Tab-separated table of C-alpha atoms in Angstrom:
chain	number	residue	atom	x	y	z
A	1	MET	CA	-14.553	-8.757	1.503
A	2	SER	CA	-17.356	-6.797	-0.534
A	3	ARG	CA	-17.412	-6.553	-4.383
A	4	SER	CA	-16.630	-3.304	-4.790
A	5	SER	CA	-12.941	-4.139	-2.653
A	6	LEU	CA	-12.875	-6.960	-5.097
A	7	PHE	CA	-11.914	-4.801	-8.530
A	8	PRO	CA	-9.928	-3.132	-6.647
A	9	ALA	CA	-8.021	-6.439	-5.816
A	10	LEU	CA	-8.159	-7.741	-8.769
A	11	ILE	CA	-6.364	-5.064	-10.093
A	12	ILE	CA	-3.712	-5.514	-7.869
A	13	VAL	CA	-3.308	-8.629	-8.427
A	14	GLY	CA	-3.362	-8.022	-12.396
A	15	ILE	CA	-0.032	-5.507	-11.332
A	16	MET	CA	1.660	-8.551	-9.902
A	17	ALA	CA	1.190	-11.329	-12.676
A	18	LEU	CA	1.975	-8.301	-15.350
A	19	ALA	CA	4.966	-7.659	-13.450
A	20	SER	CA	5.629	-11.540	-13.189
A	21	LEU	CA	5.400	-11.457	-17.057
A	22	TRP	CA	7.784	-8.639	-17.206
A	23	GLY	CA	9.928	-10.386	-15.665
A	24	ALA	CA	9.808	-13.852	-17.298
A	25	ALA	CA	10.818	-12.175	-20.277
A	26	VAL	CA	14.153	-10.050	-18.549
A	27	LEU	CA	15.391	-11.406	-16.061
A	28	PRO	CA	18.086	-14.096	-16.228
A	29	ASP	CA	17.232	-17.933	-15.504
A	30	ASP	CA	19.577	-18.506	-13.249
A	31	VAL	CA	18.182	-15.943	-11.517
A	32	ARG	CA	17.133	-16.094	-7.359
A	33	ILE	CA	14.446	-14.482	-6.214
A	34	PRO	CA	14.211	-13.441	-2.171
A	35	ILE	CA	11.100	-14.831	-0.674
A	36	HIS	CA	12.398	-13.858	2.878
A	37	PHE	CA	13.525	-11.454	5.089
A	38	ASP	CA	15.631	-11.085	8.124
A	39	LEU	CA	14.938	-8.397	11.326
A	40	GLN	CA	16.473	-5.777	9.376
A	41	LEU	CA	14.300	-6.384	6.629
A	42	ARG	CA	17.755	-7.940	3.781
A	43	ALA	CA	16.926	-10.949	1.799
A	44	ASP	CA	18.475	-14.163	4.209
A	45	ARG	CA	16.138	-16.772	1.660
A	46	TRP	CA	15.583	-17.506	-2.265
A	47	VAL	CA	14.092	-19.700	-4.893
A	48	GLY	CA	14.770	-19.332	-8.592
A	49	LYS	CA	13.008	-18.003	-10.962
A	50	THR	CA	9.508	-19.423	-10.819
A	51	ALA	CA	9.466	-19.830	-7.692
A	52	GLY	CA	9.787	-16.443	-7.552
A	53	LEU	CA	7.962	-14.849	-10.375
A	54	LEU	CA	5.014	-17.106	-9.149
A	55	LEU	CA	4.556	-17.428	-5.477
A	56	ALA	CA	3.950	-13.150	-4.575
A	57	PRO	CA	0.537	-13.178	-7.369
A	58	GLY	CA	-0.182	-16.561	-5.615
A	59	VAL	CA	-0.437	-15.949	-1.891
A	60	ALA	CA	-2.174	-13.055	-2.738
A	61	LEU	CA	-5.100	-14.082	-5.120
A	62	ALA	CA	-4.886	-17.234	-2.424
A	63	VAL	CA	-5.804	-14.176	-0.214
A	64	VAL	CA	-8.439	-12.028	-2.369
A	65	GLY	CA	-10.488	-15.899	-2.980
A	66	VAL	CA	-10.393	-16.618	0.987
A	67	MET	CA	-11.627	-13.089	1.503
A	68	MET	CA	-14.413	-13.779	-0.836
A	69	LEU	CA	-15.042	-16.981	0.026
A	70	ALA	CA	-14.866	-16.546	4.191
A	71	PRO	CA	-18.512	-14.875	4.916
A	72	ARG	CA	-19.934	-18.219	3.415
A	73	ILE	CA	-17.520	-20.385	4.975
A	74	ASP	CA	-17.192	-18.782	8.723
A	75	PRO	CA	-19.665	-20.119	11.462
A	76	ARG	CA	-19.749	-16.221	12.082
A	77	GLY	CA	-20.473	-14.723	8.794
A	78	ALA	CA	-22.430	-12.639	9.892
A	79	ASN	CA	-19.947	-10.788	12.104
A	80	LEU	CA	-17.651	-10.752	9.072
A	81	ARG	CA	-20.338	-8.887	6.978
A	82	ARG	CA	-21.236	-6.225	9.686
A	83	SER	CA	-17.513	-5.376	9.239
A	84	GLN	CA	-17.744	-4.928	6.443
A	85	HIS	CA	-15.483	-1.717	5.490
A	86	ALA	CA	-13.062	-3.293	7.982
A	87	VAL	CA	-12.138	-7.042	6.525
A	88	ASP	CA	-12.186	-4.962	2.827
A	89	VAL	CA	-9.692	-2.218	4.477
A	90	SER	CA	-7.924	-5.131	5.298
A	91	SER	CA	-7.808	-7.863	2.415
A	92	LEU	CA	-6.928	-4.870	0.245
A	93	ALA	CA	-3.736	-3.434	2.516
A	94	ILE	CA	-2.160	-7.030	2.249
A	95	THR	CA	-2.724	-7.487	-0.954
A	96	SER	CA	-0.950	-3.978	-1.583
A	97	LEU	CA	1.541	-5.764	1.268
A	98	PHE	CA	2.488	-8.727	-1.691
A	99	ALA	CA	2.077	-6.480	-4.114
A	100	MET	CA	4.943	-3.865	-3.182
A	101	LEU	CA	7.394	-6.567	-2.383
A	102	HIS	CA	7.196	-8.288	-5.032
A	103	LEU	CA	7.634	-4.971	-7.275
A	104	SER	CA	10.257	-4.412	-5.037
A	105	VAL	CA	11.997	-7.742	-5.552
A	106	LEU	CA	11.815	-8.024	-8.999
A	107	GLY	CA	12.874	-4.626	-9.777
A	108	HIS	CA	15.829	-5.120	-7.767
A	109	ALA	CA	16.306	-8.300	-9.402
A	110	ALA	CA	16.559	-5.912	-13.046
A	111	GLY	CA	18.958	-3.833	-11.428
A	112	LEU	CA	15.975	-1.732	-11.592
A	113	SER	CA	15.363	0.092	-8.319
A	114	SER	CA	17.368	-0.386	-4.910
A	115	SER	CA	16.985	-2.727	-2.399
A	116	PRO	CA	14.033	-3.977	-1.046
A	117	ALA	CA	15.595	-2.963	2.634
A	118	GLN	CA	15.490	0.252	1.650
A	119	VAL	CA	11.596	0.139	1.004
A	120	LEU	CA	9.906	-2.158	2.571
A	121	PRO	CA	10.287	-0.527	6.101
A	122	LEU	CA	8.245	2.115	4.499
A	123	VAL	CA	5.433	-0.373	3.200
A	124	LEU	CA	5.826	-2.213	7.225
A	125	SER	CA	4.925	0.857	8.694
A	126	VAL	CA	2.030	2.055	6.189
A	127	PHE	CA	0.868	-1.423	6.759
A	128	LEU	CA	0.327	-1.458	10.322
A	129	VAL	CA	-1.323	1.672	10.491
A	130	ALA	CA	-3.802	0.571	7.943
A	131	VAL	CA	-4.552	-2.616	10.176
A	132	GLY	CA	-4.274	-1.068	13.043
A	133	ASN	CA	-6.519	1.848	12.202
A	134	VAL	CA	-10.166	-0.498	11.408
A	135	MET	CA	-9.331	-3.421	13.810
A	136	GLY	CA	-11.799	-2.298	16.558
A	137	LYS	CA	-14.423	-2.447	14.140
A	138	LEU	CA	-13.587	-6.050	13.233
A	139	ALA	CA	-17.035	-8.257	14.620
A	140	SER	CA	-15.957	-11.433	16.592
A	141	ASN	CA	-15.081	-14.118	13.571
A	142	HIS	CA	-12.295	-16.981	12.960
A	143	VAL	CA	-10.293	-14.992	9.749
A	144	ILE	CA	-9.625	-11.616	10.411
A	145	GLY	CA	-8.325	-10.141	13.462
A	146	VAL	CA	-6.365	-11.158	16.911
A	147	ARG	CA	-8.124	-15.046	17.187
A	148	THR	CA	-7.437	-16.537	20.462
A	149	ARG	CA	-9.783	-19.173	22.301
A	150	TRP	CA	-11.196	-16.544	24.882
A	151	THR	CA	-11.427	-13.973	21.973
A	152	LEU	CA	-13.549	-15.932	20.613
A	153	ALA	CA	-15.194	-17.189	23.594
A	154	ASP	CA	-16.483	-13.745	24.764
A	155	GLU	CA	-17.664	-11.008	22.172
A	156	GLN	CA	-16.097	-7.813	25.396
A	157	VAL	CA	-12.978	-10.083	25.000
A	158	TRP	CA	-12.691	-9.422	21.866
A	159	ARG	CA	-13.233	-5.753	21.104
A	160	SER	CA	-11.400	-4.579	24.058
A	161	THR	CA	-8.010	-7.188	22.260
A	162	GLN	CA	-8.582	-6.524	18.611
A	163	ARG	CA	-7.904	-2.102	19.533
A	164	PHE	CA	-5.258	-2.554	22.296
A	165	THR	CA	-4.116	-4.340	19.079
A	166	GLY	CA	-4.641	-1.599	16.622
A	167	ARG	CA	-3.915	0.939	18.187
A	168	ALA	CA	-0.345	-1.002	19.272
A	169	PHE	CA	0.396	-1.803	15.444
A	170	VAL	CA	-0.124	1.952	14.569
A	171	ALA	CA	1.762	3.294	17.109
A	172	VAL	CA	4.312	0.282	15.529
A	173	GLY	CA	3.819	1.952	12.160
A	174	LEU	CA	4.268	6.072	13.051
A	175	VAL	CA	7.638	4.974	14.703
A	176	GLY	CA	8.895	2.790	11.696
A	177	LEU	CA	7.725	5.979	10.019
A	178	ALA	CA	9.814	8.619	11.771
A	179	THR	CA	12.785	6.053	12.582
A	180	THR	CA	13.140	4.537	8.626
A	181	PHE	CA	13.067	9.010	7.659
A	182	LEU	CA	14.846	10.284	10.848
A	183	THR	CA	17.806	7.900	10.457
A	184	ASP	CA	17.753	5.317	7.511
A	185	ALA	CA	16.038	2.246	6.586
A	186	ARG	CA	17.871	-0.654	8.316
A	187	ARG	CA	16.839	0.967	11.859
A	188	GLY	CA	12.968	1.298	10.549
A	189	GLY	CA	13.294	-2.501	9.568
A	190	VAL	CA	14.496	-3.152	13.190
A	191	VAL	CA	11.727	-1.001	15.135
A	192	VAL	CA	9.052	-2.233	12.423
A	193	THR	CA	9.301	-6.244	12.340
A	194	ALA	CA	9.939	-6.252	15.816
A	195	GLY	CA	7.923	-4.097	17.627
A	196	MET	CA	4.902	-6.207	14.467
A	197	LEU	CA	6.477	-9.376	16.577
A	198	ILE	CA	5.853	-7.478	19.854
A	199	ALA	CA	2.485	-5.892	19.469
A	200	ALA	CA	0.714	-9.020	17.838
A	201	ALA	CA	2.450	-11.082	21.160
A	202	ALA	CA	0.691	-8.328	23.325
A	203	GLY	CA	-1.848	-8.544	21.189
A	204	VAL	CA	-2.161	-12.462	22.809
A	205	LEU	CA	-1.720	-11.514	26.236
A	206	ALA	CA	-4.054	-9.147	26.879
A	207	SER	CA	-7.006	-11.108	25.286
A	208	TYR	CA	-5.964	-14.039	27.906
A	209	LEU	CA	-5.687	-10.603	30.544
A	210	SER	CA	-9.025	-9.261	29.455
A	211	TRP	CA	-10.468	-12.884	29.884
A	212	ARG	CA	-9.241	-12.954	33.698
A	213	ARG	CA	-9.893	-10.073	34.238
A	214	ARG	CA	-13.731	-10.932	33.607
A	215	HIS	CA	-14.282	-14.759	33.637
A	216	VAL	CA	-11.662	-16.047	36.575
A	217	THR	CA	-13.216	-15.469	40.259
A	218	PRO	CA	-9.818	-13.819	42.611
A	219	ALA	CA	-8.761	-16.313	45.438
A	220	ARG	CA	-10.757	-15.279	48.819
A	221	LYS	CA	-8.209	-14.210	51.111
């Protein structure tokens, strides 16, 4: 993460922290805050007030810290610097995703907004489009992207895998947006979460197949 993207990232984390302070003041002590959601993006796991207020801002801050340190600790740090724009977009997208989730959960807990299941399909869809658009520009590294033994072993396999997975993410995000707007959030949630998992798995498979085409000599008949 570059210094130019650090400032907006810290602003996002700061907004999350302010939301937590607000939640500490207005939410009852026995409130249960959701931290996990099923395929339809309905809450299925909860924690207490303190953990719920601290978890998302803490994770978002950790993401910012890791992405700031990554070029120094990754053996391929030069590649991260070379693909700085893609790293910055991905980092801000991840931080924003946690922020929208946090604000939605706290707003619902306070009775000010609808269920997160109504918001998250749209947020996840936009996230996938944003990240998918820059995945193909990521150079080989150990921090972000589809990192398998095959992509890390071959630069060309890395590039083809990131492009394939990025396009799949964009497609899932666009279909998720269309489904949510044209039908309802429940169906949109199923489409975007299932599609994201399928796209990620397909990316892993694509990395193996790409590596195999390049490195495994076909058996002679």
